[in-house]
Tab-separated table of C-alpha atoms in Angstrom:
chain	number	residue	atom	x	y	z
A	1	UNK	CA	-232.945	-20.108	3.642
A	2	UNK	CA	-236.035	-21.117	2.003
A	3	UNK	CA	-237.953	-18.150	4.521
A	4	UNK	CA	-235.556	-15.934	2.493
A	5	UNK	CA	-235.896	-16.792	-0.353
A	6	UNK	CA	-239.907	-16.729	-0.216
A	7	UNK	CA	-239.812	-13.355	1.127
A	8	UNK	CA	-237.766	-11.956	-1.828
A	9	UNK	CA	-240.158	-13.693	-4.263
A	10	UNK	CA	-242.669	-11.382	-1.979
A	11	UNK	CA	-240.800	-8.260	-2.620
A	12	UNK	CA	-240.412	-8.587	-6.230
A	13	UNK	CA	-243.674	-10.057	-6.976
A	14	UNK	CA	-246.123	-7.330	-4.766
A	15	UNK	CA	-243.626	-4.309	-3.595
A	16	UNK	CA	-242.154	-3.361	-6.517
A	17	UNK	CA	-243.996	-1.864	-9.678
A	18	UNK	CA	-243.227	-3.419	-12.381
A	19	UNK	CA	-242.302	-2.088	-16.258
A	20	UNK	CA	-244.066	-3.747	-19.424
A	21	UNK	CA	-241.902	-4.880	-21.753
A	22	UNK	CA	-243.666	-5.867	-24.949
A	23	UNK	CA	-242.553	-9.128	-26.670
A	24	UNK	CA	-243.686	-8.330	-30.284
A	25	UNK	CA	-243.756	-5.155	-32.560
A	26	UNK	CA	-241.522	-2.666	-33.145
A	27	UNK	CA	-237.990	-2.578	-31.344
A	28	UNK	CA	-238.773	1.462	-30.304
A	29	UNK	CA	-241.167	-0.006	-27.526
A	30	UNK	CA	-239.397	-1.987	-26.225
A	31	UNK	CA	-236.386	0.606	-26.030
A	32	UNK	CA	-239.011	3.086	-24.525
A	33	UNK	CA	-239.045	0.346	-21.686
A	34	UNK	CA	-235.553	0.224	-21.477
A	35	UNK	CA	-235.288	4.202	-20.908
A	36	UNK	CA	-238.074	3.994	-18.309
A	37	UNK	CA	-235.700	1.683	-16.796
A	38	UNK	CA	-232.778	3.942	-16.518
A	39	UNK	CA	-234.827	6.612	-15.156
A	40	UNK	CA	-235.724	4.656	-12.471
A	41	UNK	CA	-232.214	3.951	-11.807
A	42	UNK	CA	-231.101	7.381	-11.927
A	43	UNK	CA	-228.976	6.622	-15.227
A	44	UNK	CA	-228.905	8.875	-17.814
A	45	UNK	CA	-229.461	7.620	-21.132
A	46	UNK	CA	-228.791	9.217	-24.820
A	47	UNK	CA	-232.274	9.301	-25.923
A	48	UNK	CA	-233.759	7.288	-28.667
A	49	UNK	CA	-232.008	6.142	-32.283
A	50	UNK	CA	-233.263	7.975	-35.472
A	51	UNK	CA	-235.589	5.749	-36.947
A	52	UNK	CA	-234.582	3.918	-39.672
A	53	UNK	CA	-234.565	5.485	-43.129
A	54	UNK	CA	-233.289	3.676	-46.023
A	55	UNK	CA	-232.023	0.474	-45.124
A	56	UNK	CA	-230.090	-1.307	-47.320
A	57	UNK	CA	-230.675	-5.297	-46.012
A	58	UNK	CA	-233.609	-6.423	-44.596
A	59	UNK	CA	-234.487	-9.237	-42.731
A	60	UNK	CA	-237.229	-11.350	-42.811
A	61	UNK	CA	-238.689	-14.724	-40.841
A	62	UNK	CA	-241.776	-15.910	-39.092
A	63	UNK	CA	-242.867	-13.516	-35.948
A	64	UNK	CA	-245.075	-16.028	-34.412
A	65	UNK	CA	-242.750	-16.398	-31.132
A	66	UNK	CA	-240.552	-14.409	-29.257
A	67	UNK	CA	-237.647	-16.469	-29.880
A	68	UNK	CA	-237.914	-15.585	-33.342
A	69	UNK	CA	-238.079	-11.918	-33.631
A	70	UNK	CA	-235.076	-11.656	-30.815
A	71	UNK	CA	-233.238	-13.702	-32.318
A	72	UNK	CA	-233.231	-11.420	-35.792
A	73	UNK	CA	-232.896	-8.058	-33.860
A	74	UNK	CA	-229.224	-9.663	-32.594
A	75	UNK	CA	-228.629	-10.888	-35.823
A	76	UNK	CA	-229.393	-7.344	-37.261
A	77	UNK	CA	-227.288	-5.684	-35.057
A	78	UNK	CA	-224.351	-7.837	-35.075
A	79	UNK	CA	-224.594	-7.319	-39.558
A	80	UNK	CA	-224.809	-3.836	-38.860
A	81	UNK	CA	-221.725	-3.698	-36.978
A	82	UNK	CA	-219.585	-6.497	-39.530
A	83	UNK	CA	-220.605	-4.580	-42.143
A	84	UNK	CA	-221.736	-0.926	-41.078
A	85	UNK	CA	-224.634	-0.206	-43.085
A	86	UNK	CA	-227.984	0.422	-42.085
A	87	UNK	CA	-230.120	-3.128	-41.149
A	88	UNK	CA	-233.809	-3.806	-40.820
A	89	UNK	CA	-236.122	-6.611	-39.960
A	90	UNK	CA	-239.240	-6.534	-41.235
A	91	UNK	CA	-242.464	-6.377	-39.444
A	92	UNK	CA	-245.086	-6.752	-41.631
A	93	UNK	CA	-246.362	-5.492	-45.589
A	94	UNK	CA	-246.350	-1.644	-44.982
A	95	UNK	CA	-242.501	-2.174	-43.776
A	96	UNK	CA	-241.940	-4.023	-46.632
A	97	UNK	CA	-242.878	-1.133	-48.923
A	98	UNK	CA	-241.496	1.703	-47.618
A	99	UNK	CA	-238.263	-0.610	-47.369
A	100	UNK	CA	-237.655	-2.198	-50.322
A	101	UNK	CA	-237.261	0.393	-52.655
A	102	UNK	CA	-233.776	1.393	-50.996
A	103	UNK	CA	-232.647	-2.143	-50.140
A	104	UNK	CA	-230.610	-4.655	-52.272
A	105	UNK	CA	-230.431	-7.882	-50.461
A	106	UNK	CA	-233.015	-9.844	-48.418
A	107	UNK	CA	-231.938	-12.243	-45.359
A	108	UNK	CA	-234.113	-15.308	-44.551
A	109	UNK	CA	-234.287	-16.480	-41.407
A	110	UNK	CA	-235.502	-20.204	-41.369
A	111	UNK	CA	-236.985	-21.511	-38.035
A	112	UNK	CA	-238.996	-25.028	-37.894
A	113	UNK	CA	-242.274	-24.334	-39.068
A	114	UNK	CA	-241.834	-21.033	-40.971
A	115	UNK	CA	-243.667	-21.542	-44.100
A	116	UNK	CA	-246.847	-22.767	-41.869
A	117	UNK	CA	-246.714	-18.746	-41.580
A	118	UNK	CA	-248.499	-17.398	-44.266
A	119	UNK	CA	-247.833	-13.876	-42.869
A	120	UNK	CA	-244.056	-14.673	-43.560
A	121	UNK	CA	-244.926	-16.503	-46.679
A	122	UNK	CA	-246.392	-13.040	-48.114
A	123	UNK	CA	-243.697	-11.071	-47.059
A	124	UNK	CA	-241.240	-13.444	-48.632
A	125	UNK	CA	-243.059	-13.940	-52.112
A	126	UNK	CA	-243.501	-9.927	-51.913
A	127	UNK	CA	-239.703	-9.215	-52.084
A	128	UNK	CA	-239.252	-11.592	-54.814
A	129	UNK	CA	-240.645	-9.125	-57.357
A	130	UNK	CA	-238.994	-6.737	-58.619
A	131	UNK	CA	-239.273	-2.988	-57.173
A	132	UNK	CA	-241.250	-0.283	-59.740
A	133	UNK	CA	-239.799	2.495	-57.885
A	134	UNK	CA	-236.457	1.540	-58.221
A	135	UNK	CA	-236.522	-1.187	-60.521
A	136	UNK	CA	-234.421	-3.403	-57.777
A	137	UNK	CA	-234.690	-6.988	-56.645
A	138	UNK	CA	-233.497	-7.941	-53.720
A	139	UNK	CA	-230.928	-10.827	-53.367
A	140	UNK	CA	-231.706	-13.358	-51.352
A	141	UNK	CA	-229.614	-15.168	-48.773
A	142	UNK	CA	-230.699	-17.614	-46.755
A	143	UNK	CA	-229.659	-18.443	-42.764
A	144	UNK	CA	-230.802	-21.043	-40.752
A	145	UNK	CA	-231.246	-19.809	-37.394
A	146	UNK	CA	-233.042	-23.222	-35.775
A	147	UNK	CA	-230.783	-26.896	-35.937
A	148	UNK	CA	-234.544	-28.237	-36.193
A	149	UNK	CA	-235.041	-26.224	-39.232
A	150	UNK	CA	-235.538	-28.415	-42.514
A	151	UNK	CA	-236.861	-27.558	-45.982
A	152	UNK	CA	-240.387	-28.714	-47.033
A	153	UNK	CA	-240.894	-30.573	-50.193
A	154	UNK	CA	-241.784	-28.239	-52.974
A	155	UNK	CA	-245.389	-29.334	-53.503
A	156	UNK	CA	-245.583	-29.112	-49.921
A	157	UNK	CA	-243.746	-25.526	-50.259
A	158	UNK	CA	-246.249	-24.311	-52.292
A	159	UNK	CA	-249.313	-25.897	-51.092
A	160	UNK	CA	-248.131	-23.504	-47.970
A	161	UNK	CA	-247.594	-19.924	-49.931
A	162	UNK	CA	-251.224	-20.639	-51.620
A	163	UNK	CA	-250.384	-21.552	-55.439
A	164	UNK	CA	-248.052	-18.975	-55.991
A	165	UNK	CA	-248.047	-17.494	-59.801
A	166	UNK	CA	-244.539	-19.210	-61.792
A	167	UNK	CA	-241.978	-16.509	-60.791
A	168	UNK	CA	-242.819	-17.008	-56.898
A	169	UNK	CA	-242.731	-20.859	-57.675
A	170	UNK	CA	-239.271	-20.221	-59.115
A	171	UNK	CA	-237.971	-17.682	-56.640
A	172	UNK	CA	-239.502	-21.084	-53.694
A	173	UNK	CA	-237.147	-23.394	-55.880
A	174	UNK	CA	-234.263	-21.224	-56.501
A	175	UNK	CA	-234.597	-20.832	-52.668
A	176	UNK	CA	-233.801	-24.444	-51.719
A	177	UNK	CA	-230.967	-24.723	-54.190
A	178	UNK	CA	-228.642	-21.517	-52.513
A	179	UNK	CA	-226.518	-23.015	-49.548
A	180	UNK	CA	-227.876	-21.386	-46.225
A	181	UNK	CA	-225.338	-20.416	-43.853
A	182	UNK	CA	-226.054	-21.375	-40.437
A	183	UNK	CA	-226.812	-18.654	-37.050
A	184	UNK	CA	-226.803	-19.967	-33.784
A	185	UNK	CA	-229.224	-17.895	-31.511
A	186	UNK	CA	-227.399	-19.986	-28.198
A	187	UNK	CA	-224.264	-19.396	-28.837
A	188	UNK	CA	-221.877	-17.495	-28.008
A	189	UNK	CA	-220.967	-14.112	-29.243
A	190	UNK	CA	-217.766	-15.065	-29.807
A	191	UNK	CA	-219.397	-17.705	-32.193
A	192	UNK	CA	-222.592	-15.423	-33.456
A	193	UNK	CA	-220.045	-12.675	-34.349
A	194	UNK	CA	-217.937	-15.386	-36.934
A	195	UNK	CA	-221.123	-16.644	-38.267
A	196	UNK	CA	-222.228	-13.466	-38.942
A	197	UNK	CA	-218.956	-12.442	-41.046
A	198	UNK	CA	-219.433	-15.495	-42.979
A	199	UNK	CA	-222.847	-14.602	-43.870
A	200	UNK	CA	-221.820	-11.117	-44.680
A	201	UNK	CA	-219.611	-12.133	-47.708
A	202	UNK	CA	-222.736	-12.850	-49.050
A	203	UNK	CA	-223.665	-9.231	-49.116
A	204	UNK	CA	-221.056	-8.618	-51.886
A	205	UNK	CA	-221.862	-4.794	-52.691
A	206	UNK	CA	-220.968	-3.955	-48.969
A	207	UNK	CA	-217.796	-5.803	-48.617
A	208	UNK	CA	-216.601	-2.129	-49.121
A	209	UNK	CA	-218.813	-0.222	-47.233
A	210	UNK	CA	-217.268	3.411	-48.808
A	211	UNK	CA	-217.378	2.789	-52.306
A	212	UNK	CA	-220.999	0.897	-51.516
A	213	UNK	CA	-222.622	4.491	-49.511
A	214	UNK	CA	-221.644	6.378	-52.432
A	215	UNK	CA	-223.118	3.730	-55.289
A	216	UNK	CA	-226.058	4.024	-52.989
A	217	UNK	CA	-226.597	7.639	-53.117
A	218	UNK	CA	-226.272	7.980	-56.895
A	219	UNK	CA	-229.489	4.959	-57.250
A	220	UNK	CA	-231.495	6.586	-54.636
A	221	UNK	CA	-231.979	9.976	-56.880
A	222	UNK	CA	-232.835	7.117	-59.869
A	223	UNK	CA	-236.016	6.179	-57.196
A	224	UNK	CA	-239.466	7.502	-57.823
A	225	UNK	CA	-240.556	8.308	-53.848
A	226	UNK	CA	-244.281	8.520	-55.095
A	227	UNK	CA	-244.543	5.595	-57.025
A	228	UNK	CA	-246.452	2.909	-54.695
A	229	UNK	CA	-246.312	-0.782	-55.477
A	230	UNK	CA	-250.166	-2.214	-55.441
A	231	UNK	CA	-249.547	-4.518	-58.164
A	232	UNK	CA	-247.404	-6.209	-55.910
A	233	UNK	CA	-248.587	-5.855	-52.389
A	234	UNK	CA	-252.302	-5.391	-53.435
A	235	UNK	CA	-254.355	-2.382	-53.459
A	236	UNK	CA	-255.685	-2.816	-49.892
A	237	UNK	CA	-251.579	-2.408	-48.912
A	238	UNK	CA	-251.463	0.786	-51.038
A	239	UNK	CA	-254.238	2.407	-49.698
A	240	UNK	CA	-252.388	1.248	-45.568
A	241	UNK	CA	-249.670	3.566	-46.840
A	242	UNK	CA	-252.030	6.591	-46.579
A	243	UNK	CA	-254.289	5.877	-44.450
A	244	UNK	CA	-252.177	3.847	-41.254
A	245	UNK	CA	-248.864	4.797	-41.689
A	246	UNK	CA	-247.957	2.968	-38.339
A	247	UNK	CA	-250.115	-0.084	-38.324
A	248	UNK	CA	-248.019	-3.122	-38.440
A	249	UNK	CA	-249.365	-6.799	-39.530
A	250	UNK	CA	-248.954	-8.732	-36.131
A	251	UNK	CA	-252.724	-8.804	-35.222
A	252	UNK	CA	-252.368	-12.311	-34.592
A	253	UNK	CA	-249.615	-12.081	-32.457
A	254	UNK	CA	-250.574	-11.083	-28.387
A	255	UNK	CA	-248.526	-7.143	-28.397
A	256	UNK	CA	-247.443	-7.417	-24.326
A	257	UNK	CA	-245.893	-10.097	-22.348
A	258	UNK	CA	-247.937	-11.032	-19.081
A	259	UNK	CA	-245.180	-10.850	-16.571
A	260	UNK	CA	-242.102	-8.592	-17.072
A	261	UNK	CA	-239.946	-11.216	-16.477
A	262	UNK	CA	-240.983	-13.650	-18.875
A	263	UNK	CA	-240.851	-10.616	-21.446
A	264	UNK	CA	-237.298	-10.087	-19.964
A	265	UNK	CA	-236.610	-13.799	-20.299
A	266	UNK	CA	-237.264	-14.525	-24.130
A	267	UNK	CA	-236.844	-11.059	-25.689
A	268	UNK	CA	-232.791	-11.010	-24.255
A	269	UNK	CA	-231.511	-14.367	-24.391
C-alpha cells in the first residue's frame, strides 16, 4: 500500500501541471484560477461576475495571512446572501476610496494581533471620517472572527494606530464599548449562516432590502463622483486614484502561494 501511495504522490507532484492559485489580492484571480480549472475539466463555466460597483457594506480586517482574508470573502458572501445587497472587503486605501462614498456601514473583523497591522489600522481610522462626497459615515459593527481575539488596552490601542488625532481616539474607544458579535471561520455552515443573520440585524437600513435599494438610489445622485478625499487618505492616495487605478496596498504580503495545494488548503477551508 505504501508503493501506492508513493507512486500517486509521484503522479501528482511531477506528471501533472499544476494551476497557481494566489493566496492574497483580489478575489478575480483567484476566480481566473478557478475557470482555468473548469476548462481543464471540460466544464463549462458562466464567465466572470461584474465587478463590484457601489457596495453598500464593506469589510475590513488585517490581510497579513491567508486565514484572514478567506475567512472575510465567506463572511461576505454569506451577508450578501442574508441580506442581498452588494458586499465588499477591502483591500487596501484606493478600495477604500472608491468604496466608501456609496457604503453606509463598516464590518470589523477582529483576529489576534490585528492592530499590530498598521495597514489595517489606516484603513480602519480612514472610514471613521466622514465622506466629502457624500457626506456619509459609515457605521461600524464589530465581529470577532478568532476565539483568541482580545481587545488591547487603549494606550496600548493607540500607541498601535500612531497617536491618532481626538476623533480617531474616540471612534478606537467607542469601538471597544459596541458588543461584537461573534463568526466562527470552523464551523459549520449551518452555524456561520445563523451567526451571520445575527450580525445582519445590525445592518438596520437593509433589514428591508426594497425600500433600502430605492433610499439608495435617491443618495447616490446627492454624491459628487469627482470630489476625491486627500484630506483624509492623504494626497499621495489622491494622486493613486489617477495614476494606478489597480494597484492594491499588499506589498508586504507574498501575491502567490508556493504549492497549489497549500494555496488550495488555506484559501477554501
Amino acid at each position: 500500500e505504501d508503493a501506492v501511495v508513493n507512486a500517486a504522490y509521484g503522479w501528482l507532484q511531477h506528471e501533472l501541471t499544476s494551476l497557481q492559485m494566489p493566496r492574497f489580492g483580489p478575489v478575480s484571480s483567484r476566480e481566473d484560477a478557478v475557470v482555468k480549472l473548469l476548462n481543464i475539466c471540460g466544464v463549462s463555466s458562466h464567465g466572470r461576475p461584474s465587478n463590484l460597483s457601489r457596495p453598500r457594506i464593506l469589510i475590513v480586517s488585517s490581510l497579513l495571512e491567508a486565514e484572514f482574508l478567506s475567512t472575510c470573502e465567506v463572511f461576505q458572501h454569506l451577508l450578501q446572501v442574508e441580506l442581498n445587497v452588494e458586499c465588499a472587503v477591502v483591500h487596501g486605501m484606493y478600495q477604500m476610496t472608491s468604496f466608501k462614498r456609496f457604503a453606509y456601514y463598516l464590518l470589523v473583523l477582529f483576529f489576534r494581533g490585528i492592530f499590530l497591522d498598521q495597514d489595517f489600522n489606516k484603513l480602519l481610522l480612514s472610514a471613521s471620517t466622514a465622506c466629502p462626497a457624500s457626506r456619509r459615515t459609515l457605521e461600524m459593527v464589530p465581529v470577532i472572527a478568532d476565539a483568541n481575539f482580545d481587545y488591547p488596552g487603549i494606550d496600548g490601542l493607540l500607541k498601535n494606530c500612531g497617536s491618532p488625532g481626538a476623533h480617531e481616539e474616540q471612534v478606537l474607544r467607542n469601538l471597544r464599548t459596541v458588543l461584537a458579535l461573534p463568526f466562527t471561520p470552523l464551523a459549520s455552515g449551518g452555524l456561520q449562516q445563523r451567526q451571520v443573520a445575527e450580525i445582519a440585524l445590525r445592518c438596520h437600513r437593509y433589514q428591508d432590502s426594497i425600500a433600502a435599494a430605492s433610499s439608495d438610489e435617491r443618495d447616490d445622485q446627492l454624491v459628487d463622483p469627482d470630489r476625491a478625499d486627500p484630506a483624509t487618505f492623504g494626497a499621495e492616495c489622491a494622486d493613486k486614484l489617477v495614476e494606478e487605478p489597480e494597484a492594491l496596498d499588499l506589498g508586504h504580503v507574498s501575491s502567490v502561494a508556493s504549492e497549489v495545494s497549500e494555496a488550495m488548503a488555506e484559501v477554501a477551508f
